Coordinates of C-alpha atoms in Angstrom, one line a residue:
M100 CA -37.9 2.3 100.6
K101 CA -38.5 3.9 97.2
I102 CA -41.3 2.2 95.2
P103 CA -40.0 1.2 91.8
K104 CA -41.7 2.9 88.8
I105 CA -43.0 -0.5 87.6
I106 CA -45.0 -0.9 90.8
K107 CA -46.3 2.7 90.6
E108 CA -47.6 2.0 87.1
V109 CA -49.4 -1.1 88.4
N110 CA -51.0 1.0 91.2
N111 CA -52.5 3.3 88.5
V112 CA -54.3 0.5 86.8
I113 CA -58.0 0.1 87.7
V114 CA -58.6 -3.6 87.9
S115 CA -62.3 -3.4 88.7
N116 CA -64.9 -0.8 89.7
D117 CA -67.0 -3.4 91.4
Y118 CA -66.8 -4.7 95.0
P119 CA -66.4 -8.5 95.2
S120 CA -69.5 -10.6 96.0
Y121 CA -68.9 -12.5 99.2
Q122 CA -69.6 -16.2 99.1
L123 CA -68.7 -19.4 100.9
L124 CA -66.9 -21.7 98.5
S125 CA -65.5 -25.2 98.8
I126 CA -61.7 -25.3 99.1
D127 CA -61.7 -28.1 96.5
S128 CA -63.3 -25.8 93.9
L129 CA -60.4 -23.3 94.0
L130 CA -57.5 -23.3 91.5
F131 CA -54.1 -21.5 91.4
D132 CA -52.5 -19.8 88.4
E133 CA -48.9 -21.0 88.4
D134 CA -47.9 -18.2 86.0
Y135 CA -47.9 -15.6 88.7
Q136 CA -48.7 -17.2 92.0
R137 CA -45.9 -17.6 94.5
Q138 CA -45.3 -21.0 96.2
P139 CA -46.4 -21.0 99.8
T140 CA -43.7 -21.0 102.5
T141 CA -43.5 -24.4 104.1
A142 CA -42.9 -23.1 107.6
I143 CA -46.0 -20.8 107.4
V144 CA -48.1 -23.5 106.0
D145 CA -47.1 -25.9 108.7
A146 CA -47.8 -23.3 111.4
I147 CA -51.3 -22.6 110.1
A148 CA -52.0 -26.3 109.5
K149 CA -51.1 -27.1 113.1
Y150 CA -53.8 -24.8 114.5
P151 CA -56.3 -24.0 111.8
D152 CA -58.6 -21.3 113.2
R153 CA -61.8 -20.3 111.4
G154 CA -61.9 -17.1 113.4
T155 CA -58.6 -15.8 112.0
F156 CA -58.9 -17.3 108.5
G157 CA -60.3 -14.1 107.1
Y158 CA -61.5 -14.3 103.5
I159 CA -59.6 -14.8 100.2
Y160 CA -59.9 -13.1 96.9
V161 CA -61.0 -15.3 94.0
N162 CA -61.6 -14.5 90.3
R163 CA -64.4 -16.2 88.4
R164 CA -62.8 -16.5 85.0
K165 CA -65.6 -16.1 82.5
W166 CA -63.1 -16.9 79.7
D167 CA -62.3 -20.3 81.3
N168 CA -65.7 -21.9 82.0
N169 CA -66.3 -19.8 85.2
K170 CA -63.4 -21.6 87.0
L171 CA -62.4 -20.0 90.3
Y172 CA -58.8 -18.9 90.6
V173 CA -57.3 -17.7 93.9
I174 CA -55.8 -14.3 93.7
D175 CA -54.9 -14.0 97.4
G176 CA -55.0 -16.7 100.0
R177 CA -53.0 -19.6 98.6
T178 CA -50.9 -20.1 101.8
R179 CA -54.0 -20.4 104.0
I180 CA -55.8 -22.8 101.6
T181 CA -52.7 -25.0 101.3
A182 CA -52.4 -25.1 105.1
W183 CA -56.1 -26.1 105.5
K184 CA -55.7 -28.8 102.8
Q185 CA -52.6 -30.1 104.6
A186 CA -54.7 -30.2 107.8
N187 CA -57.3 -32.3 105.9
I188 CA -60.0 -29.7 106.5
D189 CA -62.7 -30.1 103.9
A190 CA -64.3 -26.7 104.3
T191 CA -66.2 -23.9 102.7
I192 CA -64.3 -20.7 103.2
P193 CA -65.3 -17.0 102.8
C194 CA -64.3 -15.6 99.5
G195 CA -64.5 -12.2 97.9
V196 CA -65.4 -13.2 94.3
L197 CA -64.5 -10.9 91.5
E198 CA -65.1 -11.1 87.8
I199 CA -61.9 -9.7 86.3
D200 CA -61.6 -9.8 82.5
S201 CA -58.2 -11.2 82.0
Q202 CA -55.2 -13.0 83.5
V203 CA -53.2 -9.8 83.1
L204 CA -55.6 -7.8 85.2
E205 CA -55.9 -10.7 87.7
S206 CA -52.1 -10.7 88.1
I207 CA -52.1 -6.9 88.6
W208 CA -54.7 -7.4 91.4
F209 CA -52.3 -10.0 92.9
T210 CA -49.5 -7.5 92.8
K211 CA -51.5 -4.8 94.4
L212 CA -52.6 -7.1 97.2
N213 CA -49.2 -8.5 97.9
R214 CA -46.6 -5.7 97.2
H215 CA -46.5 -4.6 100.9
K216 CA -46.4 -8.0 102.4
K217 CA -43.3 -9.1 104.1
N218 CA -40.9 -11.8 102.7
L219 CA -41.7 -11.4 99.0
T220 CA -38.6 -12.3 97.1
S221 CA -37.6 -10.5 93.9
L222 CA -38.6 -13.6 92.0
Q223 CA -42.1 -13.6 93.6
T224 CA -42.6 -10.0 92.3
F225 CA -41.0 -10.8 88.9
W226 CA -43.5 -13.4 87.6
P227 CA -46.7 -11.3 87.8
L228 CA -44.9 -8.7 85.8
I229 CA -44.1 -11.3 83.1
V230 CA -47.8 -12.1 82.9
Q231 CA -48.5 -8.4 82.7
K232 CA -46.2 -8.2 79.7
N233 CA -43.9 -5.7 81.3
R234 CA -41.3 -4.9 78.6
T235 CA -38.4 -4.5 81.0
M236 CA -39.1 -7.7 82.9
N237 CA -39.7 -9.7 79.7
G238 CA -36.4 -8.3 78.3
I239 CA -34.7 -9.6 81.5
L240 CA -36.4 -13.0 81.1
N241 CA -35.3 -13.2 77.5
I242 CA -31.6 -12.4 78.4
M243 CA -31.8 -15.0 81.2
Q244 CA -33.2 -17.7 79.0
K245 CA -30.6 -17.0 76.2
A246 CA -27.9 -17.4 78.9
G247 CA -29.4 -20.8 79.9
F248 CA -30.7 -19.8 83.3
V249 CA -33.9 -21.5 84.6

C-alpha cells in the first residue's frame, strides 16, 4: 500500500526529543480528546474486559497538558482503558508520560502511533488531520458541512 503524502508529512514532524517518563497513574485521572481520538470498538472492549490481564496490558501514552492545568490526556490506549473501566477495575496503570506542547502535536503523535494498526477507518484517520489543520482535509470538511453531511 502506498503511504499518502499527508501521512509522510506527519512522519517528518518531530513531536518530542524527550523519552516519556514512566509512571503508574490512576485510570480515573485520564482523559480523552474527542477532537481526534477514535471511539473504541465494542467487540474489542468486551473481549479485553472479559479477561483483563495486567501481564498483557502494556503501557499507554499520555500527555501532561501544561496549557490545561497539567491534565492527563491519553494519546494511545483508549480501548484498553475503556475495557478496564467496563470490567470495574479501579487500577493504576503503567503510562509513558509526555509533555507535548500542543493539541496539534499530540494528535500527530496519535497518528504516528496508530497509522499502521489494523482496522482504522478513513474517518478515524481524518479527524486527527483536522486537528492538525491539514488544508486538504479541512477543505473536504468544509465541503461536507456545506452539503449538510454530519
